[in-house]
Short mmCIF file of C-alpha atoms in Angstrom, two decimals:
data_model
loop_
_atom_site.label_atom_id
_atom_site.label_comp_id
_atom_site.label_asym_id
_atom_site.label_seq_id
_atom_site.Cartn_x
_atom_site.Cartn_y
_atom_site.Cartn_z
CA MET V 1 0.00 0.00 0.00
CA GLN V 2 1.85 3.03 -1.32
CA GLY V 3 0.73 6.40 -2.61
CA ILE V 4 -2.81 7.73 -2.96
CA ALA V 5 -5.46 6.26 -5.25
CA PRO V 6 -6.77 8.61 -7.97
CA VAL V 7 -10.30 7.24 -7.50
CA PRO V 8 -11.77 7.04 -3.98
CA GLY V 9 -14.02 4.34 -2.59
CA TYR V 10 -16.47 6.98 -1.38
CA VAL V 11 -16.81 10.70 -0.75
CA VAL V 12 -17.91 12.49 2.41
CA MET V 13 -20.20 15.50 2.00
CA GLN V 14 -20.76 18.08 4.74
CA PRO V 15 -24.11 19.70 3.88
CA THR V 16 -24.00 21.95 6.95
CA THR V 17 -21.64 22.70 9.80
CA LEU V 18 -24.60 22.92 12.19
CA CYS V 19 -25.41 20.26 14.75
CA ASN V 20 -28.40 20.46 17.07
CA LEU V 21 -26.43 18.62 19.78
CA ASP V 22 -23.30 19.51 21.75
CA CYS V 23 -21.77 16.12 22.60
CA THR V 24 -18.84 16.48 24.99
CA TYR V 25 -16.50 14.29 22.92
CA CYS V 26 -17.32 15.86 19.53
CA TYR V 27 -14.34 16.95 17.41
CA LEU V 28 -16.19 19.44 15.18
CA PRO V 29 -15.11 23.08 15.60
CA PHE V 30 -18.08 24.96 14.10
CA ARG V 31 -21.09 22.88 15.08
CA SER V 32 -22.97 25.95 16.36
CA ARG V 33 -22.67 27.69 12.96
CA ASN V 34 -25.04 27.05 10.10
CA ASP V 35 -22.81 27.20 7.04
CA ARG V 36 -24.79 25.49 4.26
CA MET V 37 -23.49 23.70 1.19
CA SER V 38 -24.74 25.26 -2.03
CA PRO V 39 -26.20 23.20 -4.90
CA ASP V 40 -23.25 24.38 -7.02
CA VAL V 41 -20.84 22.54 -4.73
CA ALA V 42 -22.85 19.31 -4.91
CA ALA V 43 -23.15 19.57 -8.69
CA ALA V 44 -19.39 20.08 -9.03
CA VAL V 45 -18.70 16.98 -6.93
CA ALA V 46 -21.22 14.93 -8.91
CA GLU V 47 -19.40 15.71 -12.16
CA SER V 48 -16.49 13.56 -10.95
CA VAL V 49 -18.46 11.10 -8.83
CA ASN V 50 -21.02 10.00 -11.42
CA PRO V 51 -18.43 8.46 -13.80
CA TRP V 52 -16.78 6.71 -10.84
CA ALA V 53 -20.16 5.35 -9.78
CA ALA V 54 -20.90 4.10 -13.30
CA ALA V 55 -17.54 2.33 -13.41
CA SER V 56 -18.16 0.75 -10.00
CA GLY V 57 -21.45 -0.82 -11.01
CA GLY V 58 -23.46 1.33 -8.63
CA ARG V 59 -21.43 0.52 -5.52
CA PHE V 60 -20.04 4.00 -4.98
CA SER V 61 -21.08 5.71 -1.74
CA VAL V 62 -21.83 9.36 -0.99
CA VAL V 63 -21.79 9.83 2.78
CA TRP V 64 -23.62 12.83 4.26
CA HIS V 65 -21.90 13.62 7.53
CA ALA V 66 -21.03 16.45 9.97
CA GLY V 67 -22.45 18.46 11.63
CA GLU V 68 -25.92 16.91 11.73
CA PRO V 69 -26.75 16.44 8.02
CA MET V 70 -30.50 16.34 8.68
CA ALA V 71 -30.23 19.93 9.98
CA ALA V 72 -30.03 20.88 6.29
CA GLY V 73 -33.72 19.91 6.01
CA ARG V 74 -35.38 17.48 3.63
CA ALA V 75 -35.73 19.96 0.78
CA GLY V 76 -32.14 21.12 1.18
CA LEU V 77 -30.71 17.62 1.32
CA ALA V 78 -32.82 16.49 -1.64
CA GLU V 79 -31.49 19.41 -3.71
CA LEU V 80 -27.90 18.45 -2.84
CA MET V 81 -28.51 14.77 -3.68
CA ALA V 82 -30.20 15.52 -6.99
CA PRO V 83 -27.06 15.83 -9.21
CA PHE V 84 -25.74 12.39 -8.21
CA ALA V 85 -26.56 9.36 -10.34
CA GLY V 86 -25.97 5.67 -9.66
CA VAL V 87 -24.62 6.16 -6.14
CA GLU V 88 -25.52 4.82 -2.70
CA HIS V 89 -26.45 7.65 -0.34
CA HIS V 90 -25.56 7.21 3.35
CA VAL V 91 -26.36 9.50 6.25
CA GLN V 92 -24.67 9.54 9.67
CA THR V 93 -27.16 11.03 12.10
CA ASN V 94 -27.79 11.52 15.79
CA ALA V 95 -31.41 10.42 15.04
CA THR V 96 -33.03 13.17 17.14
CA LEU V 97 -34.66 14.75 14.08
CA ILE V 98 -35.96 11.52 12.52
CA ASP V 99 -39.73 11.38 12.19
CA ASP V 100 -42.25 9.82 9.81
CA ALA V 101 -41.52 12.36 7.06
CA TRP V 102 -37.78 11.71 7.26
CA CYS V 103 -38.38 7.95 7.05
CA THR V 104 -40.39 8.50 3.87
CA PHE V 105 -37.50 10.62 2.56
CA PHE V 106 -34.99 7.85 3.28
CA ALA V 107 -37.12 5.30 1.45
CA GLU V 108 -37.75 7.55 -1.56
CA HIS V 109 -34.08 8.44 -1.96
CA GLY V 110 -32.65 5.03 -1.08
CA VAL V 111 -30.68 6.47 1.84
CA ARG V 112 -28.81 4.07 4.13
CA VAL V 113 -29.00 5.28 7.71
CA SER V 114 -26.39 5.03 10.46
CA VAL V 115 -27.35 6.22 13.94
CA SER V 116 -24.91 7.50 16.56
CA VAL V 117 -25.90 6.09 19.96
CA ASP V 118 -23.65 4.93 22.79
CA GLY V 119 -25.77 2.21 24.37
CA PRO V 120 -28.52 2.43 27.00
CA ALA V 121 -29.58 5.73 28.55
CA GLU V 122 -26.94 5.72 31.28
CA ARG V 123 -24.18 5.31 28.67
CA ASN V 124 -25.34 8.37 26.70
CA GLY V 125 -24.56 11.06 29.26
CA GLN V 126 -22.16 12.79 26.87
CA ARG V 127 -24.77 13.09 24.12
CA ILE V 128 -26.45 16.34 25.14
CA ASN V 129 -28.22 19.28 23.53
CA LYS V 130 -27.12 22.92 23.54
CA SER V 131 -28.55 23.45 27.01
CA GLY V 132 -26.67 20.46 28.42
CA SER V 133 -29.69 18.16 28.72
CA PRO V 134 -29.51 14.48 27.72
CA VAL V 135 -31.14 13.54 24.41
CA TYR V 136 -31.48 9.76 24.72
CA ARG V 137 -35.29 9.94 24.62
CA GLN V 138 -35.18 11.88 21.33
CA ILE V 139 -32.68 9.40 19.90
CA MET V 140 -35.02 6.53 20.75
CA HIS V 141 -37.99 8.33 19.20
CA GLY V 142 -36.01 8.53 15.96
CA ILE V 143 -35.05 4.86 16.11
CA GLU V 144 -38.67 3.91 16.83
CA ALA V 145 -39.69 5.79 13.68
CA LEU V 146 -37.13 3.81 11.65
CA HIS V 147 -38.57 0.56 12.98
CA ARG V 148 -42.13 1.74 12.34
CA HIS V 149 -41.33 2.35 8.69
CA GLY V 150 -39.14 -0.71 8.23
CA VAL V 151 -36.01 1.36 7.52
CA PRO V 152 -32.91 -0.74 8.32
CA PHE V 153 -30.08 1.06 10.09
CA SER V 154 -26.55 0.73 11.37
CA ALA V 155 -25.30 2.00 14.72
CA LEU V 156 -22.10 3.80 15.68
CA CYS V 157 -21.11 3.69 19.35
CA VAL V 158 -18.42 5.80 21.05
CA VAL V 159 -16.80 4.11 24.05
CA SER V 160 -15.15 6.55 26.45
CA ASP V 161 -14.24 4.04 29.18
CA PRO V 162 -13.28 0.66 27.67
CA ARG V 163 -13.17 -1.91 30.44
CA PRO V 164 -14.25 -5.48 31.19
CA GLY V 165 -17.99 -5.93 31.64
CA LEU V 166 -18.98 -3.12 29.29
CA ALA V 167 -18.69 -4.91 25.95
CA ALA V 168 -21.19 -7.66 26.77
CA GLU V 169 -23.65 -5.05 28.03
CA LEU V 170 -23.31 -2.99 24.87
CA TYR V 171 -23.63 -5.94 22.53
CA GLY V 172 -26.80 -7.10 24.27
CA TYR V 173 -28.20 -3.59 23.99
CA PHE V 174 -27.54 -3.33 20.26
CA LEU V 175 -29.05 -6.77 19.66
CA ASP V 176 -32.24 -5.51 21.28
CA LEU V 177 -32.01 -2.19 19.41
CA GLY V 178 -32.34 -4.03 16.11
CA CYS V 179 -29.46 -2.53 14.14
CA GLU V 180 -27.93 -4.53 11.31
CA VAL V 181 -24.34 -3.29 11.59
CA LEU V 182 -22.42 -1.99 14.60
CA GLY V 183 -19.25 0.08 14.66
CA ILE V 184 -17.34 0.76 17.88
CA ASN V 185 -15.19 3.87 18.16
CA ILE V 186 -12.96 4.11 21.21
CA GLU V 187 -12.97 7.83 22.00
CA GLU V 188 -10.26 9.69 20.09
CA GLN V 189 -8.29 12.80 20.92
CA GLU V 190 -8.89 14.91 17.84
CA GLY V 191 -10.30 18.22 16.73
CA VAL V 192 -11.67 20.28 19.60
CA ASN V 193 -11.84 17.18 21.80
CA ALA V 194 -8.54 17.40 23.65
CA ARG V 195 -9.34 14.76 26.26
CA ALA V 196 -6.55 12.19 26.52
CA ASN V 197 -7.35 8.69 25.30
CA ALA V 198 -4.41 6.76 26.77
CA PHE V 199 -6.50 3.96 28.24
CA ALA V 200 -4.96 1.00 30.08
CA ASP V 201 -3.82 -1.60 27.57
CA ASP V 202 -5.15 -4.57 29.54
CA ALA V 203 -8.58 -2.98 29.92
CA VAL V 204 -8.90 -2.21 26.21
CA ARG V 205 -7.66 -5.64 25.20
CA ALA V 206 -10.16 -7.28 27.58
CA PHE V 207 -12.96 -5.08 26.20
CA TRP V 208 -12.37 -6.34 22.66
CA ALA V 209 -12.02 -9.97 23.78
CA GLU V 210 -15.32 -9.72 25.64
CA LEU V 211 -17.04 -8.17 22.64
CA VAL V 212 -15.94 -11.07 20.44
CA ALA V 213 -17.19 -13.55 23.01
CA ALA V 214 -20.61 -11.85 23.16
CA TRP V 215 -20.81 -11.70 19.37
CA ARG V 216 -19.99 -15.36 18.94
CA VAL V 217 -22.90 -16.36 21.18
CA ASP V 218 -25.38 -14.52 18.92
CA PRO V 219 -23.75 -13.14 15.75
CA ARG V 220 -26.84 -11.52 14.29
CA ILE V 221 -25.15 -8.12 14.05
CA HIS V 222 -22.30 -7.40 11.67
CA VAL V 223 -19.69 -5.87 13.98
CA ARG V 224 -17.32 -3.83 11.83
CA GLU V 225 -14.18 -4.26 13.92
CA ILE V 226 -14.64 -7.97 14.54
CA GLU V 227 -15.31 -8.85 10.92
CA TRP V 228 -12.28 -6.90 9.69
CA THR V 229 -10.06 -8.59 12.27
CA LEU V 230 -11.32 -12.06 11.35
CA ARG V 231 -10.72 -11.38 7.65
CA TYR V 232 -7.16 -10.42 8.51
CA ALA V 233 -6.62 -13.52 10.66
CA GLU V 234 -7.96 -15.74 7.89
CA ALA V 235 -5.69 -14.03 5.35
CA VAL V 236 -2.65 -14.63 7.56
CA LEU V 237 -3.53 -18.30 8.06
CA THR V 238 -4.01 -18.82 4.32
CA ASP V 239 -0.89 -16.83 3.36
CA ARG V 240 -2.91 -14.07 1.68
CA ALA V 241 -2.22 -11.22 4.10
CA ASP V 242 -0.05 -9.31 1.63
CA GLY V 243 -3.07 -8.82 -0.60
CA LEU V 244 -5.52 -7.71 2.07
CA LEU V 245 -4.66 -4.01 2.18
CA PRO V 246 -5.37 -1.97 -0.96
CA ALA V 247 -2.44 -1.17 -3.23
CA THR V 248 -2.88 2.56 -2.60
CA LEU V 249 -4.42 4.71 0.14
CA ASP V 250 -8.04 5.71 -0.30
CA PRO V 251 -8.01 9.54 -0.39
CA ILE V 252 -11.42 9.69 1.40
CA PRO V 253 -12.21 13.13 -0.04
CA THR V 254 -14.32 15.21 2.34
CA ILE V 255 -16.09 18.15 0.76
CA ALA V 256 -16.81 20.95 3.20
CA ALA V 257 -19.89 23.14 2.95
CA ASP V 258 -17.89 25.81 1.11
CA GLY V 259 -16.49 23.37 -1.46
CA ARG V 260 -13.00 22.89 -0.07
CA VAL V 261 -11.63 19.36 -0.29
CA PHE V 262 -9.89 17.64 2.61
CA LEU V 263 -8.10 14.36 1.96
CA LEU V 264 -7.34 11.26 4.03
CA SER V 265 -9.01 12.40 7.27
CA PRO V 266 -12.45 14.10 7.42
CA GLU V 267 -11.56 15.23 10.95
CA LEU V 268 -9.09 17.79 9.56
CA ALA V 269 -11.84 19.82 7.89
CA GLY V 270 -12.32 23.20 9.53
CA PHE V 271 -8.91 23.38 11.18
CA SER V 272 -5.77 25.33 10.30
CA ASP V 273 -2.17 25.37 11.46
CA PRO V 274 0.56 28.02 11.15
CA HIS V 275 2.85 25.48 9.49
CA TYR V 276 0.42 23.38 7.44
CA GLY V 277 -2.22 25.94 6.54
CA ASP V 278 -5.90 24.94 6.44
CA PHE V 279 -5.23 21.31 5.34
CA SER V 280 -7.37 21.72 2.20
CA SER V 281 -6.29 20.46 -1.21
CA GLY V 282 -8.35 22.83 -3.32
CA SER V 283 -11.98 23.63 -4.02
CA VAL V 284 -14.42 21.86 -6.30
CA LEU V 285 -15.75 25.29 -7.28
CA THR V 286 -12.50 26.01 -9.11
CA THR V 287 -10.96 22.58 -9.80
CA PRO V 288 -12.71 19.29 -10.61
CA LEU V 289 -12.52 16.77 -7.78
CA ALA V 290 -10.94 14.24 -10.14
CA SER V 291 -8.14 16.70 -10.92
CA ILE V 292 -7.54 17.38 -7.24
CA LEU V 293 -7.15 13.65 -6.63
CA ASP V 294 -4.84 13.21 -9.63
CA ARG V 295 -2.32 15.45 -7.85
CA ALA V 296 -3.29 14.43 -4.32
CA ALA V 297 0.22 13.61 -3.09
CA ASN V 298 1.34 17.19 -3.80
CA SER V 299 -1.92 19.03 -3.15
CA ALA V 300 -1.25 20.09 0.45
CA PRO V 301 2.03 20.61 2.36
CA TRP V 302 1.24 18.04 5.06
CA ILE V 303 0.41 15.10 2.78
CA GLY V 304 4.02 14.30 1.84
CA GLU V 305 4.90 14.28 5.52
CA TYR V 306 2.00 11.92 6.19
CA LEU V 307 3.11 9.54 3.43
CA ASP V 308 6.58 9.51 5.01
CA GLY V 309 4.91 8.58 8.28
CA VAL V 310 3.09 5.67 6.62
CA GLU V 311 6.43 4.37 5.37
CA SER V 312 7.83 4.67 8.90
CA CYS V 313 4.94 2.59 10.16
CA ARG V 314 5.63 0.01 7.48
CA ARG V 315 9.28 -0.27 8.54
CA THR V 316 8.80 -0.29 12.30
CA CYS V 317 5.38 -1.68 13.24
CA PRO V 318 4.56 -5.41 13.23
CA TYR V 319 0.85 -4.51 13.01
CA PHE V 320 1.17 -2.57 9.74
CA GLY V 321 -0.39 -5.34 7.66
CA PHE V 322 -3.48 -5.12 9.85
CA CYS V 323 -4.02 -1.36 10.01
CA GLY V 324 -2.01 0.18 7.16
CA GLY V 325 -0.49 2.93 9.30
CA ALA V 326 -1.78 5.49 11.79
CA HIS V 327 -4.55 7.78 10.55
CA ALA V 328 -3.55 11.30 9.56
CA ALA V 329 -5.85 13.16 11.98
CA ASN V 330 -4.81 11.01 14.93
CA ARG V 331 -1.14 11.68 14.19
CA TYR V 332 -1.73 15.42 13.98
CA PHE V 333 -3.98 15.87 17.00
CA GLU V 334 -1.90 13.56 19.21
CA HIS V 335 1.62 14.44 18.01
CA GLY V 336 1.25 17.83 16.32
CA ARG V 337 2.72 16.48 13.08
CA PHE V 338 2.10 13.79 10.46
CA ASP V 339 5.27 11.71 10.26
CA GLY V 340 4.98 10.16 13.71
CA THR V 341 4.02 6.53 13.97
CA GLU V 342 2.08 4.89 16.79
CA THR V 343 -0.84 6.79 18.32
CA ASN V 344 -3.25 6.06 21.14
CA HIS V 345 -5.85 5.42 18.48
CA CYS V 346 -3.54 2.73 17.04
CA ARG V 347 -3.22 1.11 20.44
CA ASN V 348 -6.92 1.27 21.32
CA SER V 349 -8.59 0.44 18.02
CA LYS V 350 -6.00 -1.56 16.09
CA ILE V 351 -3.33 -3.22 18.25
CA ARG V 352 -5.48 -4.08 21.29
CA LEU V 353 -8.35 -5.01 18.98
CA LEU V 354 -6.25 -7.63 17.20
CA GLU V 355 -4.78 -8.84 20.48
CA GLY V 356 -8.22 -9.06 22.08
CA VAL V 357 -9.61 -11.17 19.24
CA LEU V 358 -6.58 -13.47 19.47
CA ASP V 359 -6.97 -13.67 23.24
CA HIS V 360 -10.52 -14.88 22.76
CA ALA V 361 -9.44 -17.42 20.14
CA GLY V 362 -6.62 -18.68 22.36
CA ALA V 363 -8.94 -19.13 25.34
CA ARG V 364 -11.27 -21.46 23.49
#
């Protein structure tokens, strides 16, 4: 895995900076502002995306994300989606705005829904509104609407205190919730969330081992982290591990509301640095997205440094074949630069994950 692919696997669209919540671990810097994406930005992105989607056989994803994309309104979001053809639309939402009309919208536009929820009510204390009040009841109202209309959904759970006993509780909760796919994010130090995430290695490793054990008892949910780890383990056992990672890095282009393009880490959007600038690689209002990606490696001063860091990971880390190198935003927000190697995110969500799965396998 070297260099940056000229064609991404998906694009991330930020239809508005606004979020109606104020979660304590959120990384977004401008979630109280209401900067809206214009139809011109969406149309410019679609000019590059539609040919990619046609070449992919309709498996190309457009992900609407950050702040709360539903804050753009149904009419606004529909107008932004209109230029895209042959794509899968996804929305990452806090679910508090979902009602019957939104469920009809999802069905009419073929939108795949992922809900951010951290488990039962007592685990959602950090998901609060602007006045500091918990919003779990509103989240559940949204999820109930999805069930009422037969709209399938995924769930994304942030874990701020990984420890033994929690994983089994969470897995049981999400089984009852009725989601089809579950992703677990150990809280990350990034963006405006400066809280340290140096959790105890043994506790994190035990958390992942316990999650695997709970999943194996009733594997009705596709758990993102477990399935990726098992694919890697199978590839190692069948001597196919060298072909598991893609040949080149997915650029993961994130298009901000104003049309600027941020590569490799959506979490960098909205930030600037005296040395690196604003991290953007251009604007779709002046340069086609495909052209920006053609020159991706040289499109921003920090990207070359990041690619050097990936090579350092390759040389020094025995887990490189599993994770492909530390993520750009985690390097920057933990180390202040991009050519460092191991991060707390690596330890929590890559290294201890793999070790936890192997611990479970070894105990059987």
